[in-house]
Short mmCIF file of C-alpha atoms and ligand atoms in Angstrom, two decimals:
data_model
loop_
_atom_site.label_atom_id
_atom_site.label_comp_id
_atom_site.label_asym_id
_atom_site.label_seq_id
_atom_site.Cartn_x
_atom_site.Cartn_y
_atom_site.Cartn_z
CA UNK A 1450 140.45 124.11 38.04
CA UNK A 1451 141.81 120.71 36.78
CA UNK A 1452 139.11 118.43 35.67
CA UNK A 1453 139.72 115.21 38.13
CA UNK A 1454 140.57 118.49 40.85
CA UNK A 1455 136.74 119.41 40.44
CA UNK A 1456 135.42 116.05 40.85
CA UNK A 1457 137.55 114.68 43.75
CA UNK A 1458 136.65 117.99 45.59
CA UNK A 1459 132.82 117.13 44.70
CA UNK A 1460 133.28 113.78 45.91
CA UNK A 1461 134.42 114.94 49.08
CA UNK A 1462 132.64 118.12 49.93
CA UNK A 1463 129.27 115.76 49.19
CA UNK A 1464 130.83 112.76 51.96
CA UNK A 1465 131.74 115.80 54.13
CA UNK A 1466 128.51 117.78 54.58
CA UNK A 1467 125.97 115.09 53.98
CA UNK A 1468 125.39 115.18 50.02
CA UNK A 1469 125.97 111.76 48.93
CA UNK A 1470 127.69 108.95 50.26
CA UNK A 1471 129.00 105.54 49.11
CA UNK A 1472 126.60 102.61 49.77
CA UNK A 1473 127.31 100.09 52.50
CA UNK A 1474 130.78 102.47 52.66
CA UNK A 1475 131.88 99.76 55.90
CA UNK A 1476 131.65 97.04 53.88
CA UNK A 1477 134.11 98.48 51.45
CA UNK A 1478 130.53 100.12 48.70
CA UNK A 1479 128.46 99.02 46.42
CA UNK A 1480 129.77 98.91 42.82
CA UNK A 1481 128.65 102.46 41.50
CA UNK A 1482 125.83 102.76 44.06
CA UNK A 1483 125.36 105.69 45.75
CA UNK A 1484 123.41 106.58 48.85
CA UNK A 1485 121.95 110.56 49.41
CA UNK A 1486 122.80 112.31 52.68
CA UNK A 1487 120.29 114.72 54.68
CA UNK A 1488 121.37 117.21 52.32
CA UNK A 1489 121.41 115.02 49.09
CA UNK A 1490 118.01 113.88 50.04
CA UNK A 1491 116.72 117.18 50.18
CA UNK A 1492 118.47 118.92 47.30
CA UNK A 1493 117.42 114.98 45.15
CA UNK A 1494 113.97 116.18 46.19
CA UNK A 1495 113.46 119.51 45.43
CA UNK A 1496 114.57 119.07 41.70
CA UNK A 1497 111.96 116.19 41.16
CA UNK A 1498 109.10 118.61 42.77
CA UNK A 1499 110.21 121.28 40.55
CA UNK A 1500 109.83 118.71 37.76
CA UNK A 1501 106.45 117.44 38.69
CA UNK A 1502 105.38 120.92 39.14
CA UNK A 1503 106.17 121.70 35.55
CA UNK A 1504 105.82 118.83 33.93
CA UNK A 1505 101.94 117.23 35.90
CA UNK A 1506 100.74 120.28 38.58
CA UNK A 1507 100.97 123.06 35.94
CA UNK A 1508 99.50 121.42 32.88
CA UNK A 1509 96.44 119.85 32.02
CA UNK A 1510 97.55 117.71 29.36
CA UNK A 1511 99.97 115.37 31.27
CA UNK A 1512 98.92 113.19 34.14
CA UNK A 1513 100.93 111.54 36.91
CA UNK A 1514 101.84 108.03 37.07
CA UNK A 1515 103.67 105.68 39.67
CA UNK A 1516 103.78 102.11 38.17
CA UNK A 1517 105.40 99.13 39.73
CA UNK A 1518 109.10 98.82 39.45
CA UNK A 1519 108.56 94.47 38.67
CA UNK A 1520 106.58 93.92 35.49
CA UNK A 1521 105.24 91.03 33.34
CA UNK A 1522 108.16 89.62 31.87
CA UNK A 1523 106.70 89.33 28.44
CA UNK A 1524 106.80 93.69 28.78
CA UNK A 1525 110.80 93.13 28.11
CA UNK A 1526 110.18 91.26 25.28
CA UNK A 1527 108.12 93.41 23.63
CA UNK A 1528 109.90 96.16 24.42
CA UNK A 1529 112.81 94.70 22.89
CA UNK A 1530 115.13 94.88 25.94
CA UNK A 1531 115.43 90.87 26.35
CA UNK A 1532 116.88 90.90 22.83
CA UNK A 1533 118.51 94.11 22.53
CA UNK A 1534 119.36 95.96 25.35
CA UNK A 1535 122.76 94.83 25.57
CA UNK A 1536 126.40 96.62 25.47
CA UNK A 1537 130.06 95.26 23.71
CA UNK A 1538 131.85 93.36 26.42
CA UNK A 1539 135.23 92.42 26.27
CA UNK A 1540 138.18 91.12 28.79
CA UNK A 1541 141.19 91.91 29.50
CA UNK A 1542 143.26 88.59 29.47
CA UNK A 1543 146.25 89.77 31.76
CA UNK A 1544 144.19 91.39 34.28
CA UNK A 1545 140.86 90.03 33.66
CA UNK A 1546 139.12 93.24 34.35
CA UNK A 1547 135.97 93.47 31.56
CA UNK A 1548 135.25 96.83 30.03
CA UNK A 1549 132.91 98.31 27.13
CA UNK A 1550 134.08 97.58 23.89
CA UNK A 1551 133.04 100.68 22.88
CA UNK A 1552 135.11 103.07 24.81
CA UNK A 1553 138.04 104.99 23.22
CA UNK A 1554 140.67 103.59 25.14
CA UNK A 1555 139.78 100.27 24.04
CA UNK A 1556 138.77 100.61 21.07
CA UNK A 1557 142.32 101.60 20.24
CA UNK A 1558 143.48 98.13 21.62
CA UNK A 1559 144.95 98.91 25.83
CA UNK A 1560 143.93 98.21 28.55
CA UNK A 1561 142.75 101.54 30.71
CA UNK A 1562 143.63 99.19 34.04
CA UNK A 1563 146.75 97.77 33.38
CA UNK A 1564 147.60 99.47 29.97
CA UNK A 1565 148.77 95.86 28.21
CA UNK A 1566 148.33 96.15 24.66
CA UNK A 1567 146.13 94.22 22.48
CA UNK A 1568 145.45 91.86 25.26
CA UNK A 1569 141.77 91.72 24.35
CA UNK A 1570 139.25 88.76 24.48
CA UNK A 1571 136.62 89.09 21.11
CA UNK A 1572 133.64 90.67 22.41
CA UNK A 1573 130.45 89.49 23.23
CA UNK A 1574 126.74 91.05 23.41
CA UNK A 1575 126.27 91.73 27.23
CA UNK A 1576 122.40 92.17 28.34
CA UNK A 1577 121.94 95.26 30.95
CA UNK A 1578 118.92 94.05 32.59
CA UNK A 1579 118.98 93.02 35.84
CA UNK A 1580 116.98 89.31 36.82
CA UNK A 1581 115.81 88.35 39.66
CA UNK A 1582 112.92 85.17 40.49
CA UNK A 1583 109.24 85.98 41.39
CA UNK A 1584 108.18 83.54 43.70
CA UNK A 1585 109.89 80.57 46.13
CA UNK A 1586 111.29 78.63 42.98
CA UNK A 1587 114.21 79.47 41.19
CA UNK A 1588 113.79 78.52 38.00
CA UNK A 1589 113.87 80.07 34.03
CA UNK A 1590 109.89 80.41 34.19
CA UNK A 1591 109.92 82.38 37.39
CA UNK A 1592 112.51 84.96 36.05
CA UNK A 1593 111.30 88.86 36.10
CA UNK A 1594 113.41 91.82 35.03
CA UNK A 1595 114.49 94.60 37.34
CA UNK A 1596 113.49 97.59 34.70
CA UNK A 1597 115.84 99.38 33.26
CA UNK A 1598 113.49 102.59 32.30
CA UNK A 1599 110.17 103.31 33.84
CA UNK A 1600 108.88 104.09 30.71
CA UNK A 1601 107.06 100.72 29.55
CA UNK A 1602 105.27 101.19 32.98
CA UNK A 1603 103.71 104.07 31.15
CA UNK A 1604 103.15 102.55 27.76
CA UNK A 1605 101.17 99.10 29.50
CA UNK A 1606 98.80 101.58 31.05
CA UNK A 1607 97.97 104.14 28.07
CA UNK A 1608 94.74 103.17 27.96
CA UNK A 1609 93.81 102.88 31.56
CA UNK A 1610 95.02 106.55 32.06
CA UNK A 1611 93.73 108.14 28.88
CA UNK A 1612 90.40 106.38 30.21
CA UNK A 1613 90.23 107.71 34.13
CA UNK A 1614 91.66 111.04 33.27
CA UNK A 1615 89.51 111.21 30.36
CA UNK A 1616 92.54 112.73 28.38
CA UNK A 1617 92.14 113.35 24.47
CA UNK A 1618 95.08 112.70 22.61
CA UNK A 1619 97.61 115.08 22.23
CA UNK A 1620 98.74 114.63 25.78
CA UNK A 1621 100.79 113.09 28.41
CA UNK A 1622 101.85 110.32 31.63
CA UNK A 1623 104.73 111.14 33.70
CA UNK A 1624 107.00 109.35 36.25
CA UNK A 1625 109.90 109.57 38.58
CA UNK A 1626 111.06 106.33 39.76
CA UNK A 1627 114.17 104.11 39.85
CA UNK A 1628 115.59 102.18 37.40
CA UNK A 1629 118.43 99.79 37.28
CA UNK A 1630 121.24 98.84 34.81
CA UNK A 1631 124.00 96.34 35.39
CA UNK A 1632 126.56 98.92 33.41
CA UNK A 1633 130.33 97.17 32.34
CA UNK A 1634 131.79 100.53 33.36
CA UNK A 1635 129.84 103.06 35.47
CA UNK A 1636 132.16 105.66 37.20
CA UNK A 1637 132.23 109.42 37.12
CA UNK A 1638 130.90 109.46 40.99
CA UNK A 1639 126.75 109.15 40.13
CA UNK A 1640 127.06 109.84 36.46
CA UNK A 1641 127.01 106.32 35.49
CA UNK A 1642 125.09 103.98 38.23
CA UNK A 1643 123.40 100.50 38.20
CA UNK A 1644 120.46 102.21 40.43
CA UNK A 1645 119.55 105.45 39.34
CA UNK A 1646 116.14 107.40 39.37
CA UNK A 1647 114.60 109.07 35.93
CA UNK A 1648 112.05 111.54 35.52
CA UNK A 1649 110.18 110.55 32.37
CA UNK A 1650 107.17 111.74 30.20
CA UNK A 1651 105.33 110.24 27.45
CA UNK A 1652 103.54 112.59 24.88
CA UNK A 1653 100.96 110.75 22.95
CA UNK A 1654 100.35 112.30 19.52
CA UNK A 1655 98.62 112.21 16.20
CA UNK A 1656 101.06 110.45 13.97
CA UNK A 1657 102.12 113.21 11.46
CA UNK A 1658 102.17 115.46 14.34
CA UNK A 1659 104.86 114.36 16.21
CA UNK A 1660 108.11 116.15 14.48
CA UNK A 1661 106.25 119.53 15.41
CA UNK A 1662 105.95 118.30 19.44
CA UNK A 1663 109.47 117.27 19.45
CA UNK A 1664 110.28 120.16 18.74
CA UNK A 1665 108.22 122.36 20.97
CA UNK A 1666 109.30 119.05 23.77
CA UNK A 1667 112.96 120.10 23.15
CA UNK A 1668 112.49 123.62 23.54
CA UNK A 1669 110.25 123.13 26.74
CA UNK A 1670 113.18 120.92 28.43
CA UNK A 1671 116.02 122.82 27.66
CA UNK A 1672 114.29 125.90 28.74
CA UNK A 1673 113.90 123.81 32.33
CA UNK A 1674 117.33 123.44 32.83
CA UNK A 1675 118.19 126.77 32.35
CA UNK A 1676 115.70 127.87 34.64
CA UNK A 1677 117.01 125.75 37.18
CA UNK A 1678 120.20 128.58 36.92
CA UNK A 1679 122.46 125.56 34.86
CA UNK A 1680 124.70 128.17 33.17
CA UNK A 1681 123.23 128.38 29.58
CA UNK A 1682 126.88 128.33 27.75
CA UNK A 1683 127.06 124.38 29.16
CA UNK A 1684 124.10 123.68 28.00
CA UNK A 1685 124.02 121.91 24.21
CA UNK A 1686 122.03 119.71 21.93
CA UNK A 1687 123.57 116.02 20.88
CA UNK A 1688 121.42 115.29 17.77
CA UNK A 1689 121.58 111.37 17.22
CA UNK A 1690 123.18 110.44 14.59
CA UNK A 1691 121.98 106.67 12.60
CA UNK A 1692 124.45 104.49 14.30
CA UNK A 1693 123.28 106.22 18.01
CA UNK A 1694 119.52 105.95 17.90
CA UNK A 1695 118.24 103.55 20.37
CA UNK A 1696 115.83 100.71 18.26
CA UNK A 1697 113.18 102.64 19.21
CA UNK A 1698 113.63 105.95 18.02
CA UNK A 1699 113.15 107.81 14.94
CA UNK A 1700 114.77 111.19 15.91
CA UNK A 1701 116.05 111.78 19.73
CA UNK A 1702 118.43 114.69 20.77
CA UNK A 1703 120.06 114.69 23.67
CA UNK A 1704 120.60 117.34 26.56
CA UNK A 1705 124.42 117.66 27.31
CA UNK A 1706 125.95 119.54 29.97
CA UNK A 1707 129.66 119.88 30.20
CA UNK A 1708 131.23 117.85 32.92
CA UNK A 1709 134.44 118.22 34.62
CA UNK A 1710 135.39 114.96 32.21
CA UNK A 1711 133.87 116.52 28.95
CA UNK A 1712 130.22 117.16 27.62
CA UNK A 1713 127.97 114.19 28.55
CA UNK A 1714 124.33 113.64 27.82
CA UNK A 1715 121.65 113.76 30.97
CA UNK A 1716 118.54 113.78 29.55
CA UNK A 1717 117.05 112.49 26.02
CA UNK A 1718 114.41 113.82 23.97
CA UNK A 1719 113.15 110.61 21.89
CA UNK A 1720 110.57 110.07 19.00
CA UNK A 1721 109.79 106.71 19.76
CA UNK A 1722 106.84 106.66 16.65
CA UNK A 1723 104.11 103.51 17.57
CA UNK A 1724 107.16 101.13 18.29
CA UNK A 1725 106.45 100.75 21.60
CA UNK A 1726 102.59 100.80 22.09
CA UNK A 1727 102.40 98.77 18.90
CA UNK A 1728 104.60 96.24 19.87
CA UNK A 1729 102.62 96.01 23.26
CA UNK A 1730 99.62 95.36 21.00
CA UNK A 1731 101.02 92.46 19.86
CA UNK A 1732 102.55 90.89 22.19
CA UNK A 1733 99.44 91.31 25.04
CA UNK A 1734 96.71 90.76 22.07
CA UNK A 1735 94.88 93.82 23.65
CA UNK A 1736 93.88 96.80 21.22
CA UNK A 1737 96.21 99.88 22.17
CA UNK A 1738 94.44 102.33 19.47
CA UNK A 1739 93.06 105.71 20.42
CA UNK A 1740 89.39 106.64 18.86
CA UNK A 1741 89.33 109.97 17.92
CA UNK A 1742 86.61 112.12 18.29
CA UNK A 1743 84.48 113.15 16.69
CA UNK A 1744 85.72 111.76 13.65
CA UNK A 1745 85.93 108.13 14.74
CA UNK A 1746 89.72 107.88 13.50
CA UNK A 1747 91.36 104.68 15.15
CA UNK A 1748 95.11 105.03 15.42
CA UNK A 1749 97.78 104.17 17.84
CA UNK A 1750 99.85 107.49 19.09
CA UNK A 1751 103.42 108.33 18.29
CA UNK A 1752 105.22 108.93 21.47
CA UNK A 1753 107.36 111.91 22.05
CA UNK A 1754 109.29 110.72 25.24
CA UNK A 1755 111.45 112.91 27.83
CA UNK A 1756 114.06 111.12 29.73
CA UNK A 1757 115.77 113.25 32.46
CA UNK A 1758 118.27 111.43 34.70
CA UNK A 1759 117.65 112.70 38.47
CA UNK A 1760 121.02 111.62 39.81
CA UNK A 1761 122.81 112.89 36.54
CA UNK A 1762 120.67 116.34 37.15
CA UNK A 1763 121.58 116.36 40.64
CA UNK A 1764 125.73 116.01 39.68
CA UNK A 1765 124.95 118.90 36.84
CA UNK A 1766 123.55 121.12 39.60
CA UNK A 1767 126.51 120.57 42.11
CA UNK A 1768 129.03 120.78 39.70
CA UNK A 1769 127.32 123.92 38.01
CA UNK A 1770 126.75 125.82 41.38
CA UNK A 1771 131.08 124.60 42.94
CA UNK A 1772 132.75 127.77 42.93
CA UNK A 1773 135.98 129.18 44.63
CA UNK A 1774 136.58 132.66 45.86
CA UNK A 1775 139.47 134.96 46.77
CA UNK A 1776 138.03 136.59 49.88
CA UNK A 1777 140.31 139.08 51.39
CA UNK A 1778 143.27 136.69 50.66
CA UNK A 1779 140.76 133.65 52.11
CA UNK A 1780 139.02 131.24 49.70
CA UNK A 1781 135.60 130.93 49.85
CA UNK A 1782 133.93 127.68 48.81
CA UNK A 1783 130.34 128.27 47.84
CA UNK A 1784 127.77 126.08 46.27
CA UNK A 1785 125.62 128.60 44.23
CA UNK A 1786 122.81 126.86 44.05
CA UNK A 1787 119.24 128.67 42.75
CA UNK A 1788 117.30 128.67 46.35
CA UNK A 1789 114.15 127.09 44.82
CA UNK A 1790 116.35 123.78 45.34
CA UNK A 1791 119.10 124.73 47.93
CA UNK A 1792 118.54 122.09 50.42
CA UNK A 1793 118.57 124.88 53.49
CA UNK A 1794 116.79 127.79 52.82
CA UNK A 1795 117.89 129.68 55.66
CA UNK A 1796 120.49 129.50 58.58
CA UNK A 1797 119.80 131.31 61.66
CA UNK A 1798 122.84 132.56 63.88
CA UNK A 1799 122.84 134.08 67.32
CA UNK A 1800 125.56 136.38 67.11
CA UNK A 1801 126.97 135.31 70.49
CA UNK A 1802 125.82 132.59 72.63
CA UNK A 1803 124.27 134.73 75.61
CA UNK A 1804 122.07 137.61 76.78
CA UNK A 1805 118.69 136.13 74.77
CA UNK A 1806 120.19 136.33 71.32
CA UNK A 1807 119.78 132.18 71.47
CA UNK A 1808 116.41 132.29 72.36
CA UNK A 1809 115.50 134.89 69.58
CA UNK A 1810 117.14 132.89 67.22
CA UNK A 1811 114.95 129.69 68.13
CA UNK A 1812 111.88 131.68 67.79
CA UNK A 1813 112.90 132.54 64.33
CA UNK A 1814 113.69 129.33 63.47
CA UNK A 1815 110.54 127.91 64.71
CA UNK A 1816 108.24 130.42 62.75
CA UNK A 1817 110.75 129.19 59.55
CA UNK A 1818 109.93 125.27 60.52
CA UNK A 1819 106.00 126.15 61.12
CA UNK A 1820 105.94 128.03 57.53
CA UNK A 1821 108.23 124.84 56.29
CA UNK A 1822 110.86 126.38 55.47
CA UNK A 1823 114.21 124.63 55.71
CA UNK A 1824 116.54 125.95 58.20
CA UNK A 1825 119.66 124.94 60.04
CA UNK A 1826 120.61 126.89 63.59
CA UNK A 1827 124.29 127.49 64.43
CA UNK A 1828 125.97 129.03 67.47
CA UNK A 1829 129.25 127.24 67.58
CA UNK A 1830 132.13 129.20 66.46
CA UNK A 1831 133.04 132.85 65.14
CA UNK A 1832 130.47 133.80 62.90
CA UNK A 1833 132.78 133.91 59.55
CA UNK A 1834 132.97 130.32 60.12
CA UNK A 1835 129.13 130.08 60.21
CA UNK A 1836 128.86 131.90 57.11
CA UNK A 1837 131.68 130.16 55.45
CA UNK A 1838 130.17 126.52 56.22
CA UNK A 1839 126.67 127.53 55.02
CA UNK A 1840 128.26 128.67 52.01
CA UNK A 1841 129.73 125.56 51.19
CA UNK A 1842 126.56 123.55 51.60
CA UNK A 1843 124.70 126.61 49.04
CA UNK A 1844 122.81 127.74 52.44
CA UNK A 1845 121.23 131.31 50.38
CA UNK A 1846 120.35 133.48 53.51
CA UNK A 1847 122.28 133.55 56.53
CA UNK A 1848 119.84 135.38 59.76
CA UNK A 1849 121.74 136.36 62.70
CA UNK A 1850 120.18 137.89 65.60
CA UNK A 1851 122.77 140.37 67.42
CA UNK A 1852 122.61 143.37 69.71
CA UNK A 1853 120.51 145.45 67.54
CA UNK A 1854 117.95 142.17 67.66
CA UNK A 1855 117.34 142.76 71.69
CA UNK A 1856 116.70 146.60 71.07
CA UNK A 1857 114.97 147.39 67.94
CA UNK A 1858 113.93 143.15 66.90
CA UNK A 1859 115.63 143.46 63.65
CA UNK A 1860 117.92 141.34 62.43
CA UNK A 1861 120.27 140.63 59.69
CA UNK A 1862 120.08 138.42 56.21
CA UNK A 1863 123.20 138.11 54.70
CA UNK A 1864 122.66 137.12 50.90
CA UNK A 1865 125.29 133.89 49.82
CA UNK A 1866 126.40 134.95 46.29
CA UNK A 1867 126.50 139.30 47.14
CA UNK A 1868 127.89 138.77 50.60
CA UNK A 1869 125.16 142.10 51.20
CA UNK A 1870 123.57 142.30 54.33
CA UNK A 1871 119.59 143.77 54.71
CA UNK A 1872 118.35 144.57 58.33
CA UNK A 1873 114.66 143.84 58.46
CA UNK A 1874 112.35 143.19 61.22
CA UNK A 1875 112.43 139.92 62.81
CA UNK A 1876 108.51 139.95 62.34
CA UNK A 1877 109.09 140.06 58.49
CA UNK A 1878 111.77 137.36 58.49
CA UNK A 1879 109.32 134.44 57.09
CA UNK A 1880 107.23 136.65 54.51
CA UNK A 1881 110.85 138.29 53.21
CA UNK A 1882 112.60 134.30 52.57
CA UNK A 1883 108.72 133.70 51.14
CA UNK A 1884 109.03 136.27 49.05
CA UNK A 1885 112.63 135.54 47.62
CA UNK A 1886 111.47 131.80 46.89
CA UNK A 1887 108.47 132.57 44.80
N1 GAP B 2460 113.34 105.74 28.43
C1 GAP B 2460 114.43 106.20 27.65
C2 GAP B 2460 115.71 106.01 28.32
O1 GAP B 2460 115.81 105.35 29.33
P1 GAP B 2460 118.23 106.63 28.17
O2 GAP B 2460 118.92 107.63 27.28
O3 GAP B 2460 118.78 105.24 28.20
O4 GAP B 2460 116.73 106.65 27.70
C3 GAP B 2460 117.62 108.43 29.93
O5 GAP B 2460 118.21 107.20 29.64
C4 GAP B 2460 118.38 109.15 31.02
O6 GAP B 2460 118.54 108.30 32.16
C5 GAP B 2460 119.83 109.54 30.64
O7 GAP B 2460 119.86 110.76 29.96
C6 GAP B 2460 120.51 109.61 31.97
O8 GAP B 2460 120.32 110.88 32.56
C7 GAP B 2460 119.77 108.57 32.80
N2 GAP B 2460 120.59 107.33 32.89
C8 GAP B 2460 120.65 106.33 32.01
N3 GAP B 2460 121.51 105.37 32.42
C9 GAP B 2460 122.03 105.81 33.60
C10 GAP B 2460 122.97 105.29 34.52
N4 GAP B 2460 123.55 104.11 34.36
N5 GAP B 2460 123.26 106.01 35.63
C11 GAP B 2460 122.66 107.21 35.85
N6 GAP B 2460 121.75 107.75 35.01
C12 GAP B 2460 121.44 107.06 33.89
#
C-alpha cells in the first residue's frame, strides 16, 4: 500500500470509529494536538497498564511515581533545558512559513511549502519549552516551564523514594505522564505533537555498572514491544552516533519501528551517567549521594533511563495491526490488534432481532461488563456487516446468540484474524474470553 495511502486511511478509520480525533476540530484544531476517542482512550490505556505491569507491578526493584507536571524553575536550569533544549529555526522569506533547519529538504536549500529556492533566513537557536506565569503577575520572575520530559520529576525526588520504599541501589522510579514541546514541525498525525504522554523509567546504578544494565535495559524493552505482537522484522536499534546524543547521555540507542514515512525512533534507551542527579546537587545545594551498605561507599548513581512515547506506541500499534483482505472478492479491513490491548474484547450479536435471541445476548453482555470485560452489543444490520465493523475497530471475538442459543444455550465465538467459529456454552462464555486474555 502507498505510504501517504496507509496514513490517510489511519487518519480516517481513527476519526471514523472513535480512535483519535483532532482537538477543538470546530474551531478549525489545535496545531499537532490530538484528542483520543472512546476507543483511543481505551486502546491509550491498556498499553500504559501493560507497561506499569511490567515495568512497577511485576518487579521489586522499580517503584511508581506521579510527580507534578509544573516544577521549580531552577529544575530547567539544571537540567540544562533553559540553555539547551533548543532546535535550528529558520524562515522562509517568500512564504514566511518557519521550519527545522535540520530537515533534508531544507537543508538542501527549498522550501517544502512553497518550494522557492534558497529563500532562507540564517537560523537561529529556538528553545522547545513551553512558559507559562505562576501566580497573578506576569512578569520574568514568575515564569515556570511546562516540562518537556517527566523525567527530572524523577531525578528531584531520588532520595525521597529510595528513602520510603527503602530501595537499595541498583533499582528504579517510573512514570507515565504528559509532556509538552513547542516542535517547529510536528506532523505525521500523533508522531510528532506539542502534548504528548511518555512512559519513563530511571535505573539507578553503581557507576561502573551501568554499560552492563543498558544492556540488559535494551534487551528488556525491545523484548516488550515484541510482545505487544509489533511484528519483530520492524523492529530495529538506532545506536547514537556523537553528533546525536542528547547533552546528557553517554550511550543511548533508540527503538525504531518502520512507519508508513520510513523508520522513526519511539522510544530511547539513554545512559545519562550522574549528569542529571549531579547537576541537581548543585544547583539545589542538597546532597543527592547514595550510602552504600554495608560498606559505607558514598556515590551518586548513574542513570540508565527508558523513554517510551505512549502516543508514538499507540500509532506503531495501529499502523502494525491495519491490514486489508481479499474476502471472497470483498475486502476486509481488520485491525489485528493482540487482545491484551484491543479496546473491545468482545462483541455480542443476536443473530436476528426477535424470538429472545436479544435478551440472551444482554445477559451475556452483562456477565462480560460484571467480569469487566469490554464489550460492545450490535443488532443493527446483516450480521457480515457486524463482523466486518468489529473487525475494523480490532474487536477479537465476535458472540452471537442464534437459534441453536434458545435450544441447547450455546453460542458462537467467531475468532477476528482465523475467521473460525467455536460453539461453546453460553455459561462458559466469560471463563473462555478469560482464558484467551491471560
Ligand atoms: N527523557 C528523555 C527523553 O525525553 P526523548 O528522546 O526526547 O527523550 C523520548 O523522548 C520519547 O518521547 C521519544 O522516543 C518519543 O516516543 C516521545 N516523544 C518525544 N517528543 C515527542 C513529540 N513531540 N511527540 C510525540 N512523542 C514524542
Amino acid at each position: 500500500m502507498p505510504t501517504q495511502d496507509l496514513m490517510d486511511k489511519l487518519v480516517s478509520l481513527s476519526k471514523r470509529r472513535g480512535y483519535i480525533f483532532q482537538s477543538s476540530e470546530i474551531y478549525g484544531g489545535t496545531g499537532s494536538v490530538w484528542d483520543y476517542g472512546p476507543l483511543g482512550v481505551e486502546l491509550k490505556r491498556n498499553i500504559k497498564e501493560r507497561w506499569w505491569a511490567s515495568m512497577v507491578h511485576r518487579r521489586d526493584d522499580i517503584e511508581g511515581l506521579d510527580a507534578a507536571i509544573l516544577m521549580n524553575p531552577r529544575v530547567w536550569e539544571a537540567s540544562g533545558h533553559v540553555d539547551g533544549f533548543t532546535d535550528p529555526l529558520i524562515e522562509c522569506t517568500n512564504c514566511h512559513r518557519r521550519f527545522r533547519a535540520d530537515l533534508p529538504e531544507v537543508a538542501e536549500g527549498q522550501c517544502p511549502s512553497c518550494g522557492k529556492k534558497d529563500a532562507f533566513t540564517e537560523p537561529r537557536m529556538f528553545n522547545l519549552m513551553f512558559k507559562t506565569f505562576m501566580g497573578p503577575v506576569e512578569d520574568s520572575s514568575a515564569t515556570v516551564y511546562i516540562r518537556p520530559e517527566t523525567a527530572q520529576g524523577i531525578f528531584v525526588n531520588f532520595l525521597n523514594v529510595q528513602g520510603a520504599a527503602r530501595q537499595k541501589v541498583p533499582f528504579g522510579i517510573a512514570q507515565i505522564g504528559k509532556a509538552f514541546r513547542n516542535e517547529i514541525t510536528p506532523g505525521n498525525f500523533i508522531f510528532r505533537t506539542r502534548e504528548f504522554e511518555q512512559a519513563e523509567m530511571q535505573f539507578f546504578v553503581k557507576p561502573g555498572e551501568d554499560d552492563d544494565w543498558f544492556a540488559r535495559w535494551m534487551d528488556v524493552r525491545m523484548q516488550w514491544h515484541k510482545d505487544l505482537g509489533i511484528r519483530e522484522e520492524k523492529l530495529r536499534f538506532h545506536k547514537h552516533g556523537p553528533d546525536e546524543l542528547a547533552h546528557y547521555a553517554k550511550d543511548a540507542h533508540d527503538i525504531e519501528y518502520e512507519f508508513p514515512f520510513g523508520w522513526k525512533e519511539f522510544e530511547g534507551i539513554h545512559n545519562r551517567t550522574d549528569f542529571d542527579l549531579a547537576r541537581h546537587q548543585e544547583y539545589s545545594g542538597k546532597r543527592l549521594e547514595y550510602i552504600d551498605a554495608p560498606t559505607n561507599e558514598r556515590f551518586i548513581p548513574y542513570v540508565i533511563e527508558t523513554s517510551m512515547g505512549v502516543d508514538r506506541t499507540t500509532l506503531v500499534v495501529l499502523a502494525d495491526a491495519y491490514r486489508e483482505e481479499d474476502v471472497e472478492g470483498e475486502t476486509r479491513v481488520l485491525m489485528a490488534l493482540s487482545p491484551e490491548i484491543a479496546p473491545v474484547k468482545a462483541a455480542v450479536f443476536p443473530l436476528v432481532k426477535k424470538d429472545g435471541m436479544p435478551e440472551l445476548a444482554r445477559k451475556i453482555q452483562s456477565d462480560l461488563r460484571s467480569a469487566a470485560i469490554n464489550s460492545f452489543y450490535d443488532q443493527s444490520g446483516a450480521i457480515g456487516r457486524r463482523y466486518r465493523r468489529q473487525d475494523e475497530v480490532g474487536t477479537p471475538w465476535c458472540i452471537t446468540v442464534d437459534g441453536e442459543s434458545l435450544e441447547k444455550g450455546t453460542v458462537t465465538i467467531r475468532d477476528r484474524d482465523t475467521l473460525e467459529q467455536v460453539r461453546i456454552s453460553m455459561d462458559q462464555v466469560v471463563t473462555w474470553i478469560q482464558e484467551q486474555l491471560s
